[in-house]
Structures are given as C-alpha cells and as structure tokens.
Tab-separated table of C-alpha atoms in Angstrom:
chain	number	residue	atom	x	y	z
A	1	UNK	CA	64.019	171.296	141.004
A	2	UNK	CA	60.640	170.789	142.626
A	3	UNK	CA	61.965	167.971	144.784
A	4	UNK	CA	64.886	170.090	145.991
A	5	UNK	CA	62.547	172.941	146.988
A	6	UNK	CA	59.914	170.707	148.560
A	7	UNK	CA	62.607	168.908	150.570
A	8	UNK	CA	63.004	172.080	152.641
A	9	UNK	CA	59.273	172.148	153.392
A	10	UNK	CA	59.239	168.421	154.176
A	11	UNK	CA	62.280	168.825	156.371
A	12	UNK	CA	60.716	171.720	158.285
A	13	UNK	CA	57.553	169.714	158.967
A	14	UNK	CA	59.720	166.804	160.076
A	15	UNK	CA	61.807	168.746	162.615
A	16	UNK	CA	58.627	170.269	164.068
A	17	UNK	CA	56.946	166.881	164.472
A	18	UNK	CA	56.562	165.221	167.898
A	19	UNK	CA	59.782	163.622	169.066
A	20	UNK	CA	61.982	165.861	166.893
A	21	UNK	CA	61.265	169.342	168.245
A	22	UNK	CA	63.689	169.041	171.148
A	23	UNK	CA	66.580	168.642	168.705
A	24	UNK	CA	65.976	172.064	167.102
A	25	UNK	CA	65.839	174.149	170.310
A	26	UNK	CA	69.597	174.857	170.442
A	27	UNK	CA	69.967	175.736	166.702
A	28	UNK	CA	66.906	178.004	166.878
A	29	UNK	CA	68.327	179.848	169.913
A	30	UNK	CA	71.684	180.314	168.123
A	31	UNK	CA	69.908	181.655	165.037
A	32	UNK	CA	67.704	183.964	167.103
A	33	UNK	CA	70.608	185.598	168.944
A	34	UNK	CA	72.759	186.053	165.831
A	35	UNK	CA	69.815	187.211	163.713
A	36	UNK	CA	68.976	189.971	166.208
A	37	UNK	CA	72.642	191.023	166.482
A	38	UNK	CA	73.055	191.119	162.687
A	39	UNK	CA	69.953	193.263	162.186
A	40	UNK	CA	71.063	195.706	164.877
A	41	UNK	CA	74.540	195.992	163.333
A	42	UNK	CA	73.114	196.348	159.825
A	43	UNK	CA	70.740	199.165	160.762
A	44	UNK	CA	73.593	201.004	162.479
A	45	UNK	CA	76.265	200.756	159.775
A	46	UNK	CA	74.606	200.095	156.412
A	47	UNK	CA	74.125	203.754	155.463
A	48	UNK	CA	77.799	204.529	156.095
A	49	UNK	CA	78.923	201.549	154.014
A	50	UNK	CA	76.715	202.625	151.143
A	51	UNK	CA	78.000	206.210	151.169
A	52	UNK	CA	81.614	204.984	151.296
A	53	UNK	CA	81.298	202.692	148.295
A	54	UNK	CA	79.341	205.205	146.245
A	55	UNK	CA	82.292	207.603	146.635
A	56	UNK	CA	84.453	204.913	144.996
A	57	UNK	CA	82.451	205.044	141.753
A	58	UNK	CA	84.702	206.506	139.000
A	59	UNK	CA	83.687	209.902	137.640
A	60	UNK	CA	83.149	208.530	134.157
A	61	UNK	CA	80.485	206.152	135.529
A	62	UNK	CA	78.518	208.807	137.439
A	63	UNK	CA	75.868	208.861	134.707
A	64	UNK	CA	75.098	205.228	135.696
A	65	UNK	CA	74.618	206.095	139.367
A	66	UNK	CA	70.892	205.310	139.107
A	67	UNK	CA	71.816	201.704	138.249
A	68	UNK	CA	74.960	201.305	140.355
A	69	UNK	CA	73.231	202.352	143.589
A	70	UNK	CA	70.633	199.521	143.685
A	71	UNK	CA	73.246	196.996	142.507
A	72	UNK	CA	75.537	198.101	145.320
A	73	UNK	CA	72.717	197.797	147.855
A	74	UNK	CA	71.976	194.254	146.709
A	75	UNK	CA	75.669	193.290	146.722
A	76	UNK	CA	76.191	194.617	150.256
A	77	UNK	CA	73.085	192.846	151.516
A	78	UNK	CA	74.232	189.571	149.936
A	79	UNK	CA	77.670	189.927	151.520
A	80	UNK	CA	76.135	190.594	154.954
A	81	UNK	CA	73.710	187.716	154.567
A	82	UNK	CA	76.461	185.332	153.518
A	83	UNK	CA	78.720	186.362	156.409
A	84	UNK	CA	75.794	185.925	158.826
A	85	UNK	CA	75.161	182.450	157.427
A	86	UNK	CA	78.822	181.454	157.799
A	87	UNK	CA	78.992	182.567	161.431
A	88	UNK	CA	75.641	180.990	162.318
A	89	UNK	CA	76.547	177.635	160.817
A	90	UNK	CA	79.997	177.669	162.414
A	91	UNK	CA	78.465	178.015	165.880
A	92	UNK	CA	75.508	175.714	165.249
A	93	UNK	CA	77.476	172.993	163.387
A	94	UNK	CA	77.601	170.433	166.243
A	95	UNK	CA	73.845	170.842	166.837
A	96	UNK	CA	73.060	170.569	163.121
A	97	UNK	CA	75.192	167.442	162.769
A	98	UNK	CA	73.326	165.833	165.677
A	99	UNK	CA	69.984	166.924	164.183
A	100	UNK	CA	70.924	165.419	160.802
A	101	UNK	CA	71.739	162.127	162.524
A	102	UNK	CA	68.350	162.002	164.256
A	103	UNK	CA	66.528	162.906	161.035
A	104	UNK	CA	68.310	160.147	159.104
A	105	UNK	CA	67.414	157.656	161.809
A	106	UNK	CA	63.763	158.750	161.615
A	107	UNK	CA	63.666	158.561	157.799
A	108	UNK	CA	65.563	155.339	157.182
A	109	UNK	CA	65.145	153.422	160.442
A	110	UNK	CA	68.900	153.144	160.897
A	111	UNK	CA	71.612	155.558	162.083
A	112	UNK	CA	74.311	156.986	159.783
A	113	UNK	CA	77.422	154.893	159.194
A	114	UNK	CA	79.365	156.793	161.840
A	115	UNK	CA	81.192	155.106	164.698
A	116	UNK	CA	82.423	158.291	166.411
A	117	UNK	CA	81.377	159.208	169.925
A	118	UNK	CA	79.063	162.187	170.414
A	119	UNK	CA	81.932	164.301	171.771
A	120	UNK	CA	84.245	163.319	168.929
A	121	UNK	CA	81.544	164.010	166.324
A	122	UNK	CA	81.009	167.498	167.786
A	123	UNK	CA	84.724	168.311	167.674
A	124	UNK	CA	85.004	166.954	164.136
A	125	UNK	CA	81.981	169.040	163.078
A	126	UNK	CA	83.797	172.212	164.106
A	127	UNK	CA	86.892	171.041	162.229
A	128	UNK	CA	84.778	170.375	159.151
A	129	UNK	CA	83.401	173.919	159.352
A	130	UNK	CA	86.962	175.248	159.256
A	131	UNK	CA	87.613	173.134	156.144
A	132	UNK	CA	84.557	174.687	154.522
A	133	UNK	CA	85.729	178.159	155.519
A	134	UNK	CA	89.110	177.480	153.921
A	135	UNK	CA	87.260	176.548	150.734
A	136	UNK	CA	84.843	179.499	150.838
A	137	UNK	CA	86.955	182.459	151.931
A	138	UNK	CA	89.336	182.675	148.920
A	139	UNK	CA	86.324	182.561	146.612
A	140	UNK	CA	84.577	185.245	148.633
A	141	UNK	CA	87.738	187.370	148.415
A	142	UNK	CA	87.823	186.936	144.626
A	143	UNK	CA	84.215	188.084	144.317
A	144	UNK	CA	84.974	191.050	146.564
A	145	UNK	CA	87.873	192.086	144.308
A	146	UNK	CA	85.741	191.663	141.182
A	147	UNK	CA	83.325	194.161	142.718
A	148	UNK	CA	85.919	196.880	142.004
A	149	UNK	CA	86.219	196.033	138.299
A	150	UNK	CA	84.172	198.500	136.217
A	151	UNK	CA	81.574	196.728	134.133
A	152	UNK	CA	82.003	193.429	135.953
A	153	UNK	CA	80.639	194.938	139.175
A	154	UNK	CA	77.281	195.403	137.466
A	155	UNK	CA	76.896	191.616	137.478
A	156	UNK	CA	77.938	191.155	141.116
A	157	UNK	CA	74.420	190.537	142.484
A	158	UNK	CA	74.034	187.592	140.094
A	159	UNK	CA	77.518	186.273	140.889
A	160	UNK	CA	76.913	186.562	144.634
A	161	UNK	CA	73.528	184.840	144.290
A	162	UNK	CA	75.031	181.918	142.335
A	163	UNK	CA	77.942	181.652	144.762
A	164	UNK	CA	75.578	181.709	147.752
A	165	UNK	CA	73.445	178.925	146.256
A	166	UNK	CA	76.498	176.701	145.718
A	167	UNK	CA	77.997	177.379	149.137
A	168	UNK	CA	74.724	176.866	151.015
A	169	UNK	CA	74.254	173.570	149.205
A	170	UNK	CA	77.726	172.582	150.400
A	171	UNK	CA	76.969	173.878	153.898
A	172	UNK	CA	73.762	171.930	154.462
A	173	UNK	CA	74.351	168.787	152.426
A	174	UNK	CA	77.641	168.367	154.246
A	175	UNK	CA	75.864	167.507	157.518
A	176	UNK	CA	74.450	164.141	156.382
A	177	UNK	CA	77.545	163.419	154.291
A	178	UNK	CA	79.906	164.060	157.186
A	179	UNK	CA	77.730	161.816	159.369
A	180	UNK	CA	78.165	159.079	156.772
A	181	UNK	CA	81.947	159.616	156.608
A	182	UNK	CA	81.977	161.150	153.124
A	183	UNK	CA	85.139	163.244	152.759
A	184	UNK	CA	84.888	166.913	151.836
A	185	UNK	CA	86.431	166.360	148.403
A	186	UNK	CA	84.159	163.368	147.732
A	187	UNK	CA	81.160	165.430	148.837
A	188	UNK	CA	81.971	168.162	146.306
A	189	UNK	CA	82.361	165.541	143.590
A	190	UNK	CA	78.933	164.104	144.415
A	191	UNK	CA	77.363	167.559	144.415
A	192	UNK	CA	78.818	168.292	140.988
A	193	UNK	CA	77.510	164.945	139.715
A	194	UNK	CA	73.992	165.999	140.773
A	195	UNK	CA	74.465	169.693	140.033
A	196	UNK	CA	70.816	170.531	139.305
A	197	UNK	CA	69.285	169.407	142.630
A	198	UNK	CA	72.396	170.772	144.347
A	199	UNK	CA	71.988	174.305	142.991
A	200	UNK	CA	68.203	174.394	143.330
A	201	UNK	CA	68.447	173.251	146.934
A	202	UNK	CA	71.106	175.911	147.573
A	203	UNK	CA	68.841	178.522	145.975
A	204	UNK	CA	65.980	177.383	148.171
A	205	UNK	CA	68.147	177.722	151.278
A	206	UNK	CA	69.266	181.177	150.132
A	207	UNK	CA	65.633	182.260	149.919
A	208	UNK	CA	64.810	180.587	153.247
A	209	UNK	CA	67.587	182.506	154.978
A	210	UNK	CA	65.973	185.808	153.938
A	211	UNK	CA	62.512	185.029	155.368
A	212	UNK	CA	62.260	186.964	158.668
A	213	UNK	CA	61.322	184.941	161.764
A	214	UNK	CA	60.404	181.856	159.728
A	215	UNK	CA	64.075	181.332	158.919
A	216	UNK	CA	64.579	180.364	162.561
A	217	UNK	CA	62.864	177.048	161.767
A	218	UNK	CA	63.535	176.936	158.015
A	219	UNK	CA	67.285	176.592	158.607
A	220	UNK	CA	66.953	173.482	160.830
A	221	UNK	CA	64.326	172.362	158.312
A	222	UNK	CA	66.993	172.748	155.634
A	223	UNK	CA	69.232	170.351	157.577
A	224	UNK	CA	66.439	167.773	157.504
A	225	UNK	CA	65.816	168.566	153.836
A	226	UNK	CA	69.496	167.929	153.132
A	227	UNK	CA	69.147	164.476	154.716
A	228	UNK	CA	66.157	163.769	152.445
A	229	UNK	CA	68.178	164.789	149.382
A	230	UNK	CA	71.221	162.835	150.565
A	231	UNK	CA	69.134	159.682	150.723
A	232	UNK	CA	67.444	160.379	147.364
A	233	UNK	CA	70.266	161.712	145.169
A	234	UNK	CA	73.718	161.236	146.662
A	235	UNK	CA	73.894	158.203	148.942
A	236	UNK	CA	74.200	155.627	146.175
A	237	UNK	CA	76.804	157.446	144.086
A	238	UNK	CA	80.111	155.537	144.035
A	239	UNK	CA	82.495	156.634	146.762
A	240	UNK	CA	86.121	157.582	146.298
A	241	UNK	CA	88.958	157.031	148.708
A	242	UNK	CA	89.474	159.622	151.443
C-alpha cells in the first residue's frame, strides 16, 4: 500500500524535474480549463440537483432525512468528480501516453516496446479511451440505478468510492501498458493479479483528484507513478494473447 501511494509522490517529483517539465504543460492546461469549467457548472447547478433528488425520497424514509441528505451530497459529488475525470482523461489521453513513454525511458533507460509512430500512437490512445468508456459506462449506469433502491442507496458513497478507485487504477495504469502493447483484457487480468497495489493506487489517485490546484500536477504525476508501478508489479507477469 505504501509503495502505491508513494509512487504518486515520486511520479510528481519526476515530472517536475528538469527535462521532464515540458511534457506536462499540455496535460496541465487541459486539466486547468476543465477544472475551472466543472467548478463553475457545479456551483450553478448543484443546489437544484440536491433539491430534486431529495424530493424523490419516499415518505416512509423521511425520518432518515438527516442521514440521506449528506449521503446524497457525497454521491452527487462522487458522480461529478468521476465524470470530470473521464472527460479530462479522454481529452488528455494522447498527451498522457506520450508522457508515460518519456517517463519509462527516464526510469529504465529504454523506450517502451512500441513500434507505432507518434501520430498512430495518439490515434490509438483515443481509441483505447473509448474502449475504457465502453467498459466503465454500463457499470456507472448500474450504480446510478442502485442509487434508487431503498436501503442500498445508503451505501452508495462507499460503492462509488470503491468503483472510482478501480476505474482510476485502470485509467492510469493503462498508459504504460498500452505503450508496451498490453491488450485491455490482459491489462485487467494483470491488475486483478496484483489487486492490492492496484486498488491502493486507484484510491491514491481518487484522493489526488480532489486536491484543489495541486491536482493539476498530481494527475500527470499519477501517470508517472503508474509507470513506476508498471515496472515494479506488472511488467513481469506472464502475458496472454491479444
């Protein structure tokens, strides 16, 4: 667990070191613009969302309103945060893939086992993001539906937190794995095989995403941290056919 958390700090120091800073300018600008837009939208609409969903609480649960209200606030915030993360990573994916390549070269002294051109790698990175979206969205929809089930909805903050940790681990560890031509299904198998560092790293990235201002550099730092973990935990696991 400690290694998974410290990898984010090590990665952040690495991307801010001389010779690496220029590779984080584009991802930081993407994060800055989307972060500002998300906050503005959240401040404008959050109160209306909260009032709407509180009206959906069944009459027989009104005596639990004191508990349902904070749980609903947390659930809505987690949904907004997760949507923000999805959009940010979709736009920044080509830059993050390139950053992961440079970090791996710096750490290991050799480039990833990827023979694609820069243009092709960028196009493939966007395609890989769509594959991840196809994996994530049905699971997000299921959690959303469960939020309407009385009793179950009381546990939604925990379910959203666990789901976010798993999906952010997939999101960030996919950059070095894609660079090394690990298929999406093989990547998920490797993550399950090392489930403890996977989930703790995802939890660390969830927390990093919530840190105002600092998250602008913590997210690129998470890409570098994912490369560190790839080299430490996942690289030497046996591969399966694509």
